Amino acid sequence: GRITVSASATDNVKVTKLQLSIDGLLKETSSSGSISETWNTKLIKVGPHTITVKAYDAAGNVGTISITVLR
């Protein structure tokens, strides 16, 4: 069905952008410290899928986290 994928990030100054990608495709961009996307898993093939979130701060630093889920 449909699941909600969400993430949040903090920084000692400010998070300027978050990007959420699923299987390498950019799904959502946010200029705040949180992001959320509804993912329709009925439309995907059975197998592994990678969710990646990148957080950018005001100094240009980037933090990335990726998880792999199986359907």
mmCIF file of N, CA, C and O in Angstrom, residues 34-68:
data_model
loop_
_atom_site.group_PDB
_atom_site.id
_atom_site.type_symbol
_atom_site.label_atom_id
_atom_site.label_comp_id
_atom_site.label_asym_id
_atom_site.label_seq_id
_atom_site.Cartn_x
_atom_site.Cartn_y
_atom_site.Cartn_z
ATOM 1 N N SER A 34 12.792 19.177 8.105
ATOM 2 C CA SER A 34 12.063 17.915 8.019
ATOM 3 C C SER A 34 11.514 17.725 6.609
ATOM 4 O O SER A 34 11.342 18.679 5.849
ATOM 5 N N ILE A 35 11.244 16.461 6.295
ATOM 6 C CA ILE A 35 10.772 16.111 4.955
ATOM 7 C C ILE A 35 9.891 14.875 5.065
ATOM 8 O O ILE A 35 10.080 14.046 5.963
ATOM 9 N N SER A 36 8.925 14.759 4.157
ATOM 10 C CA SER A 36 8.016 13.618 4.185
ATOM 11 C C SER A 36 7.526 13.332 2.770
ATOM 12 O O SER A 36 7.296 14.255 1.980
ATOM 13 N N GLU A 37 7.363 12.063 2.459
ATOM 14 C CA GLU A 37 6.906 11.635 1.140
ATOM 15 C C GLU A 37 6.037 10.395 1.314
ATOM 16 O O GLU A 37 6.369 9.490 2.085
ATOM 17 N N THR A 38 4.910 10.344 0.622
ATOM 18 C CA THR A 38 4.075 9.148 0.606
ATOM 19 C C THR A 38 4.535 8.279 -0.555
ATOM 20 O O THR A 38 4.586 8.726 -1.695
ATOM 21 N N TRP A 39 4.882 7.027 -0.255
ATOM 22 C CA TRP A 39 5.435 6.105 -1.232
ATOM 23 C C TRP A 39 4.415 5.003 -1.497
ATOM 24 O O TRP A 39 4.034 4.277 -0.584
ATOM 25 N N ASN A 40 3.981 4.892 -2.728
ATOM 26 C CA ASN A 40 3.028 3.856 -3.108
ATOM 27 C C ASN A 40 3.798 2.591 -3.453
ATOM 28 O O ASN A 40 4.315 2.450 -4.565
ATOM 29 N N THR A 41 3.873 1.672 -2.520
ATOM 30 C CA THR A 41 4.671 0.461 -2.717
ATOM 31 C C THR A 41 3.987 -0.552 -3.622
ATOM 32 O O THR A 41 4.611 -1.528 -4.022
ATOM 33 N N LYS A 42 2.716 -0.340 -3.958
ATOM 34 C CA LYS A 42 2.044 -1.236 -4.902
ATOM 35 C C LYS A 42 2.608 -1.082 -6.312
ATOM 36 O O LYS A 42 2.448 -1.967 -7.143
ATOM 37 N N LEU A 43 3.263 0.045 -6.573
ATOM 38 C CA LEU A 43 3.769 0.328 -7.918
ATOM 39 C C LEU A 43 5.221 -0.097 -8.132
ATOM 40 O O LEU A 43 5.769 0.121 -9.208
ATOM 41 N N ILE A 44 5.852 -0.693 -7.112
ATOM 42 C CA ILE A 44 7.265 -1.049 -7.229
ATOM 43 C C ILE A 44 7.439 -2.560 -7.350
ATOM 44 O O ILE A 44 6.579 -3.332 -6.929
ATOM 45 N N LYS A 45 8.547 -2.955 -7.937
ATOM 46 C CA LYS A 45 8.863 -4.370 -8.079
ATOM 47 C C LYS A 45 9.294 -4.962 -6.746
ATOM 48 O O LYS A 45 9.822 -4.260 -5.882
ATOM 49 N N VAL A 46 9.121 -6.252 -6.602
ATOM 50 C CA VAL A 46 9.596 -6.965 -5.426
ATOM 51 C C VAL A 46 11.115 -6.967 -5.463
ATOM 52 O O VAL A 46 11.715 -7.169 -6.517
ATOM 53 N N GLY A 47 11.739 -6.718 -4.318
ATOM 54 C CA GLY A 47 13.189 -6.713 -4.229
ATOM 55 C C GLY A 47 13.673 -5.563 -3.374
ATOM 56 O O GLY A 47 12.881 -4.878 -2.730
ATOM 57 N N PRO A 48 14.977 -5.311 -3.368
ATOM 58 C CA PRO A 48 15.529 -4.238 -2.542
ATOM 59 C C PRO A 48 15.298 -2.858 -3.161
ATOM 60 O O PRO A 48 15.316 -2.697 -4.387
ATOM 61 N N HIS A 49 15.071 -1.876 -2.300
ATOM 62 C CA HIS A 49 14.890 -0.480 -2.695
ATOM 63 C C HIS A 49 15.665 0.388 -1.714
ATOM 64 O O HIS A 49 15.682 0.112 -0.516
ATOM 65 N N THR A 50 16.303 1.441 -2.223
ATOM 66 C CA THR A 50 17.140 2.300 -1.389
ATOM 67 C C THR A 50 16.480 3.659 -1.205
ATOM 68 O O THR A 50 16.093 4.307 -2.178
ATOM 69 N N ILE A 51 16.384 4.074 0.049
ATOM 70 C CA ILE A 51 15.885 5.399 0.417
ATOM 71 C C ILE A 51 17.084 6.196 0.908
ATOM 72 O O ILE A 51 17.824 5.744 1.785
ATOM 73 N N THR A 52 17.294 7.371 0.330
ATOM 74 C CA THR A 52 18.428 8.218 0.694
ATOM 75 C C THR A 52 17.935 9.603 1.058
ATOM 76 O O THR A 52 17.086 10.162 0.379
ATOM 77 N N VAL A 53 18.481 10.138 2.154
ATOM 78 C CA VAL A 53 18.189 11.512 2.561
ATOM 79 C C VAL A 53 19.513 12.248 2.674
ATOM 80 O O VAL A 53 20.452 11.759 3.301
ATOM 81 N N LYS A 54 19.571 13.426 2.038
ATOM 82 C CA LYS A 54 20.742 14.299 2.142
ATOM 83 C C LYS A 54 20.317 15.571 2.858
ATOM 84 O O LYS A 54 19.285 16.151 2.541
ATOM 85 N N ALA A 55 21.136 15.988 3.824
ATOM 86 C CA ALA A 55 20.892 17.227 4.563
ATOM 87 C C ALA A 55 22.049 18.182 4.302
ATOM 88 O O ALA A 55 23.216 17.796 4.384
ATOM 89 N N TYR A 56 21.716 19.418 3.961
ATOM 90 C CA TYR A 56 22.699 20.455 3.660
ATOM 91 C C TYR A 56 22.618 21.529 4.737
ATOM 92 O O TYR A 56 21.520 21.896 5.159
ATOM 93 N N ASP A 57 23.783 22.066 5.167
ATOM 94 C CA ASP A 57 23.761 23.162 6.130
ATOM 95 C C ASP A 57 24.237 24.457 5.474
ATOM 96 O O ASP A 57 24.635 24.471 4.313
ATOM 97 N N ALA A 58 24.189 25.541 6.233
ATOM 98 C CA ALA A 58 24.524 26.870 5.710
ATOM 99 C C ALA A 58 25.987 26.981 5.290
ATOM 100 O O ALA A 58 26.335 27.820 4.463
ATOM 101 N N ALA A 59 26.863 26.134 5.834
ATOM 102 C CA ALA A 59 28.284 26.170 5.487
ATOM 103 C C ALA A 59 28.606 25.321 4.254
ATOM 104 O O ALA A 59 29.751 25.244 3.837
ATOM 105 N N GLY A 60 27.596 24.658 3.686
ATOM 106 C CA GLY A 60 27.823 23.830 2.513
ATOM 107 C C GLY A 60 28.147 22.378 2.816
ATOM 108 O O GLY A 60 28.436 21.608 1.904
ATOM 109 N N ASN A 61 28.100 21.995 4.085
ATOM 110 C CA ASN A 61 28.337 20.601 4.447
ATOM 111 C C ASN A 61 27.119 19.760 4.085
ATOM 112 O O ASN A 61 25.990 20.246 4.128
ATOM 113 N N VAL A 62 27.369 18.485 3.755
ATOM 114 C CA VAL A 62 26.293 17.571 3.382
ATOM 115 C C VAL A 62 26.414 16.306 4.224
ATOM 116 O O VAL A 62 27.487 15.718 4.325
ATOM 117 N N GLY A 63 25.309 15.907 4.818
ATOM 118 C CA GLY A 63 25.218 14.633 5.521
ATOM 119 C C GLY A 63 24.270 13.745 4.760
ATOM 120 O O GLY A 63 23.226 14.192 4.274
ATOM 121 N N THR A 64 24.621 12.464 4.619
ATOM 122 C CA THR A 64 23.795 11.530 3.846
ATOM 123 C C THR A 64 23.554 10.279 4.653
ATOM 124 O O THR A 64 24.457 9.759 5.307
ATOM 125 N N ILE A 65 22.320 9.784 4.591
ATOM 126 C CA ILE A 65 21.995 8.477 5.162
ATOM 127 C C ILE A 65 21.183 7.715 4.138
ATOM 128 O O ILE A 65 20.322 8.283 3.464
ATOM 129 N N SER A 66 21.505 6.453 3.985
ATOM 130 C CA SER A 66 20.773 5.577 3.055
ATOM 131 C C SER A 66 20.367 4.315 3.796
ATOM 132 O O SER A 66 21.129 3.787 4.605
ATOM 133 N N ILE A 67 19.163 3.844 3.482
ATOM 134 C CA ILE A 67 18.709 2.558 4.004
ATOM 135 C C ILE A 67 18.171 1.745 2.840
ATOM 136 O O ILE A 67 17.690 2.291 1.842
ATOM 137 N N THR A 68 18.289 0.437 2.956
ATOM 138 C CA THR A 68 17.740 -0.453 1.944
ATOM 139 C C THR A 68 16.593 -1.230 2.574
ATOM 140 O O THR A 68 16.722 -1.754 3.682
#
